[in-house]
Amino acid sequence: MDLSRRQFVGTGLVAAAAFFGLPSIVSAATLEEAIAAFTGGAEAGSDGITLIAPEIAENGNTVPIEVDAPGAEAIMVLAAGNPNPDVCTFNFGPLAGRQGCATRIRLAGEQDVIAIARMPDGTFKQARQNVRVTIGGCGG
Amino acid sequence: MRKTSLFGGAAVAAVAIALAGATSADIGDDEELIVNGEIEMIIETAAPEHLQDRLSTIYSGWVFRSDETQAMQADDFDNPGMIFVDQGLEAFETVMGTEGQSCASCHENAESLSEVRSTYPKWDEERGLVQTVEMQIIECQTERMGAEPYGYDSQDMRNMTALISSVGRGIPVNVAIDGPAQETWEQGREIYYTRFGQLELSCANCHEDNYGNLIRADHLSQGQINGFPTYRLRNAGLVSIHNRFRGCIRDTRGETFSVGSPEFVALELYVASRGNGLTVEGPSVRN
Amino acid sequence: MADNVTPRVRVPRDASAGDSVSVRTLISHPMESGQRRDGDGNLIPRSIINRFTCDFNGQNVIDVTLEPAISTNPYFQFDATVPESGTFQFTWYDDDGSVYEETAEITVT
């Protein structure tokens, strides 16, 4: 198959866009949209919420995180640098022993992990933590 | 152990710079690994005699990992490798093959195999060769059970080796290197110190000369295999010993031996013997 | 249904009334993200657990919405208040419509 330089460059761009997940962003929410959908655009305070994530993760496939926001109705977790920023939302029921949860998440490279808690009075609290993701040894 | 004793001269400065602000990958220093609050692991001990002109102390790969990765191995519920132990246990009790037998028909329960992981690879008198755990499982399946044997590196096989390793956790590795196994052991040692691939690297170049140092952003371990099969976060699944060997040789840009080959069996015996004195940890958790 | 999906849960065997107890859950599942491609360059379709719930004696403890950024073999650790003896009901919902369930008993004194 003969490819002109222009065709080749074009194909490369499409491939690059596909690799970085750009087409899926058309349907998936951007970070701002995801946050707005949860907060309705309200400002978030920073007290009363804890986000624990490693400063350096040995592998982006399995990064342990934990969030806690005493009294919250729900906590949304976002990964700002992932192709799709949504990670999960914890909704706490009447028998929740605390308004917090630990889980393991995927991070596509160094980025901020964000947790936003929705409180019963309609206010929001936000925590943010940068996580560096280690590039593996010779095997990657 | 003091961290500085691991790093020689210039490497200390390089590592210190690379690790500025990071504390998670510190090696040694009063760490202990007690799984489920009851299985005490030996993660650091004097090198076995045959190795003492090369290394004074041997370390489990666990000590080279970050706090988060280490914690996942300290409790069976947090260790995703235990999922596969459960699946191995199910297979252990399931009849396979024409003879109507399960593993449990002969071995009663998995715990009766607790001494296996720490002593394999092992000389097999009848067959006149050194056998790995995988070879032993295949022998049981073909010779006694009339069953289709597991592929050497199949998921079913890794589940079974994970089960067999899990029941031997905490027992110090003690593979025999003398007597009839000696020739195979020497062949394995030869392979260990042979430079492979376009990068001309031997196992020793990384895992003996440079353990504790960084390879890109990763800490090189001593390449011990007492934690295998290991749950690698990178693969989100179990990785076998020979698969890891193959990966290392491939990364030297070399032609690798195949999984289950006599060369890798010999190398496994030799590498296992470098860990004589460390405890069985599989399924461990690594990055 | 994805192959070999096995739920595991751990709760204490007993507790005092009104105690907050630690609950851990793990389910073996590939959590195929929908971002990966196969050897021929085709996107591998997304196939994940998209929701997880834990109830105790019919009352909700936690209800989680999962996205593809949750790791393979989803793991959760959280706390539950136990007013009386009873049964934890755990439910995982798969993209393909499968539902995986597990229960655990606790004695409250």
PDB file of C-alpha atoms in Angstrom, chain A residues 53-56 58-59 61-62 64 104 132 134-140, chain B residues 21-22 64-66 68-69 72 78 80 215-218 233-234 251 287:
ATOM      1  CA  ALA A  53      -3.159   8.079  48.024  1.00  0.00           C
ATOM      2  CA  PRO A  54       0.516   7.166  47.602  1.00  0.00           C
ATOM      3  CA  GLU A  55       2.833   9.985  46.486  1.00  0.00           C
ATOM      4  CA  ILE A  56       4.447   7.423  44.212  1.00  0.00           C
ATOM      5  CA  GLU A  58       4.723   1.425  41.875  1.00  0.00           C
ATOM      6  CA  ASN A  59       2.277   0.539  39.149  1.00  0.00           C
ATOM      7  CA  ASN A  61      -2.751  -0.624  37.338  1.00  0.00           C
ATOM      8  CA  THR A  62      -3.440  -0.975  41.040  1.00  0.00           C
ATOM      9  CA  PRO A  64      -4.638   1.919  46.634  1.00  0.00           C
ATOM     10  CA  ARG A 104      -7.781   0.266  44.205  1.00  0.00           C
ATOM     11  CA  ARG A 132       3.385   9.922  40.459  1.00  0.00           C
ATOM     12  CA  THR A 134       6.520   4.726  38.401  1.00  0.00           C
ATOM     13  CA  ILE A 135       7.758   3.640  35.013  1.00  0.00           C
ATOM     14  CA  GLY A 136       8.739   0.002  35.462  1.00  0.00           C
ATOM     15  CA  GLY A 137      12.166  -1.502  34.953  1.00  0.00           C
ATOM     16  CA  CYS A 138      13.538  -2.722  31.628  1.00  0.00           C
ATOM     17  CA  GLY A 139      10.292  -4.518  30.821  1.00  0.00           C
ATOM     18  CA  GLY A 140       8.236  -1.366  31.371  1.00  0.00           C
TER      19      GLY A 140
ATOM     20  CA  GLY B  21      11.103  13.214  48.623  1.00  0.00           C
ATOM     21  CA  ALA B  22      10.286   9.527  48.421  1.00  0.00           C
ATOM     22  CA  PHE B  64      12.474  -3.727  47.570  1.00  0.00           C
ATOM     23  CA  ARG B  65       8.800  -2.826  47.148  1.00  0.00           C
ATOM     24  CA  SER B  66       6.817   0.227  48.244  1.00  0.00           C
ATOM     25  CA  GLU B  68       1.570  -0.042  49.640  1.00  0.00           C
ATOM     26  CA  THR B  69       2.690  -3.108  47.689  1.00  0.00           C
ATOM     27  CA  MET B  72      -1.012  -6.100  50.141  1.00  0.00           C
ATOM     28  CA  ASP B  78      -5.692  -7.927  50.639  1.00  0.00           C
ATOM     29  CA  PRO B  80      -5.277 -10.649  45.065  1.00  0.00           C
ATOM     30  CA  ILE B 215      16.596   0.594  36.680  1.00  0.00           C
ATOM     31  CA  ARG B 216      14.622   3.493  35.269  1.00  0.00           C
ATOM     32  CA  ALA B 217      12.271   4.266  38.165  1.00  0.00           C
ATOM     33  CA  ASP B 218      12.208   0.736  39.529  1.00  0.00           C
ATOM     34  CA  LEU B 233       0.248  -5.507  39.787  1.00  0.00           C
ATOM     35  CA  ARG B 234       1.411  -4.811  36.264  1.00  0.00           C
ATOM     36  CA  ASP B 251      14.573  -7.570  27.990  1.00  0.00           C
ATOM     37  CA  ASN B 287       4.897  -4.452  41.091  1.00  0.00           C
TER      38      ASN B 287
END
